Amino acid sequence: AFRELRILNGQPPDQDNTCGGSAHQNNLPELQSIMAISTSLATHLWNLPSTRQFARESLLCSFVSGLSDDSLDESAFKCFIGQDAYYLKAFKRAYEAARVAAATAGHSREVVEAFVSLSAGVDEELKMHKEYAAELAINLDEVTPLPACAAYCSFLDKEASAPLATPTSAAAKALKLCAATAPCMRLYAFLGQTLALTANEATDGATDDCGGTRCPSSDDVGKTAVSSRRYGKWVDEYGSPEFECCTATLEGLLDACERDHRMLCLATKLDATGGSASKTTLGAASALGAGEEEAGTLAAAGPAVCCEAELYGEVAALYREAMAHELAFFEGAFEQCGSGGGT
């Protein structure tokens, strides 16, 4: 099963998924887009213009381009593997924190167990890094995080350490952790599948927003890179159906956590206002700097937007920040790892 990666060629998102305040005033158009959705929050976050830009820049950055054409210096790749292994430990901590938050919020057993499964997936990913370490003589126990890696880990650890005061706050924490981790998974799946297409020369020659190559579709999942390519193993791993399934599982969790939080929030607000959720939504939208007409548009969406406009802005901001960290991670690997720094 596969949710087509269509953001960079302007096609509508595929909704199928069988795998499993004030700080945001300047982002009101994106916030309104998110809050007006009736299907998948994960799909809409991936389709935001800011996400498109970060995905495009990541695909075209020097490090990823070097992976694609085998021109990347081995010292940069070795350093990247060490940095990525260091980062994955923080990623695993985020999954564990999300599991605890989901259980505290009263999410279903399936949701809680899905976080356990994703955490196990990180262990499998770390096994691949250990294989690289053995092949390339990398000491993963002596990795010093570069600034980009340290900043990304701090970002995840900050969200993972948020308190669990009430079921509603626990539900919000689980949702935020999904928003902070999903960009990494979706971006790597996108890059792996796109580079696999490049390796197989499976392009139609058209120029589009995927950097001059055809954007991947559902027909392309599982097409592996040429085995003899220098970095083909990396491309095969992240372009695989298995990694796509893990990615879709996390995106499904993001949607599930959003729905459950919305219901908790709505129930709480209805109790507090005597049934007037619309007024609360109007107030929250106005607090974000929306004009009267814009606030009315948000409020008209009714229960679908619940009454937590502030939270939706925070979720979108987390997603954007994670995408920015991803790009900085790749750029740091190319600019600072080529000389062997950071390992």
Coordinates of N, CA, C and O in Angstrom, one line a residue, residues 61-73 195 198-199 229-231 235:
C61 N 20.1 19.4 -3.0 CA 21.3 19.8 -2.2 C 22.5 18.9 -2.7 O 22.3 17.9 -3.2
S62 N 23.6 19.4 -2.4 CA 24.9 18.8 -2.9 C 25.0 17.4 -2.3 O 25.5 16.5 -3.0
F63 N 24.6 17.2 -1.0 CA 24.8 15.8 -0.5 C 23.9 14.8 -1.2 O 24.4 13.8 -1.6
V64 N 22.6 15.1 -1.3 CA 21.7 14.2 -2.0 C 22.1 14.0 -3.4 O 22.0 12.9 -4.0
S65 N 22.5 15.1 -4.1 CA 22.9 15.0 -5.5 C 24.1 14.1 -5.6 O 24.2 13.3 -6.6
G66 N 25.0 14.1 -4.6 CA 26.2 13.3 -4.6 C 25.8 11.8 -4.4 O 26.5 10.9 -5.0
L67 N 24.8 11.5 -3.6 CA 24.3 10.2 -3.5 C 23.7 9.7 -4.8 O 23.9 8.5 -5.2
S68 N 23.1 10.6 -5.5 CA 22.4 10.2 -6.7 C 23.4 9.8 -7.8 O 23.2 8.8 -8.6
D69 N 24.4 10.6 -8.0 CA 25.4 10.4 -9.1 C 26.7 9.7 -8.7 O 27.6 9.7 -9.5
D70 N 26.8 9.3 -7.4 CA 28.0 8.6 -6.9 C 29.2 9.6 -6.8 O 30.3 9.1 -6.6
S71 N 28.9 10.9 -6.8 CA 30.1 11.8 -6.7 C 30.4 12.2 -5.3 O 31.4 12.8 -5.0
L72 N 29.5 11.8 -4.3 CA 29.7 12.2 -3.0 C 31.0 11.6 -2.4 O 31.2 10.4 -2.6
D73 N 31.8 12.4 -1.8 CA 33.1 11.9 -1.2 C 32.7 10.9 -0.1 O 31.8 11.1 0.7
L195 N 15.5 8.9 -6.0 CA 16.9 8.5 -6.4 C 16.8 7.1 -7.0 O 17.7 6.8 -7.9
T198 N 16.0 7.7 -10.6 CA 17.1 8.2 -11.3 C 18.1 7.1 -11.6 O 18.7 7.0 -12.7
A199 N 18.4 6.2 -10.6 CA 19.3 5.1 -10.9 C 18.9 4.2 -12.0 O 19.7 3.6 -12.7
R229 N 25.8 0.5 -7.8 CA 26.0 1.9 -7.5 C 26.6 2.1 -6.1 O 26.3 1.3 -5.2
R230 N 27.5 3.1 -6.0 CA 28.2 3.2 -4.8 C 27.4 3.4 -3.6 O 27.6 2.8 -2.5
Y231 N 26.3 4.1 -3.7 CA 25.4 4.4 -2.6 C 24.0 3.7 -2.8 O 23.0 4.1 -2.2
V235 N 20.0 4.0 -1.0 CA 18.8 4.3 -1.8 C 17.8 3.2 -1.8 O 16.6 3.4 -1.6

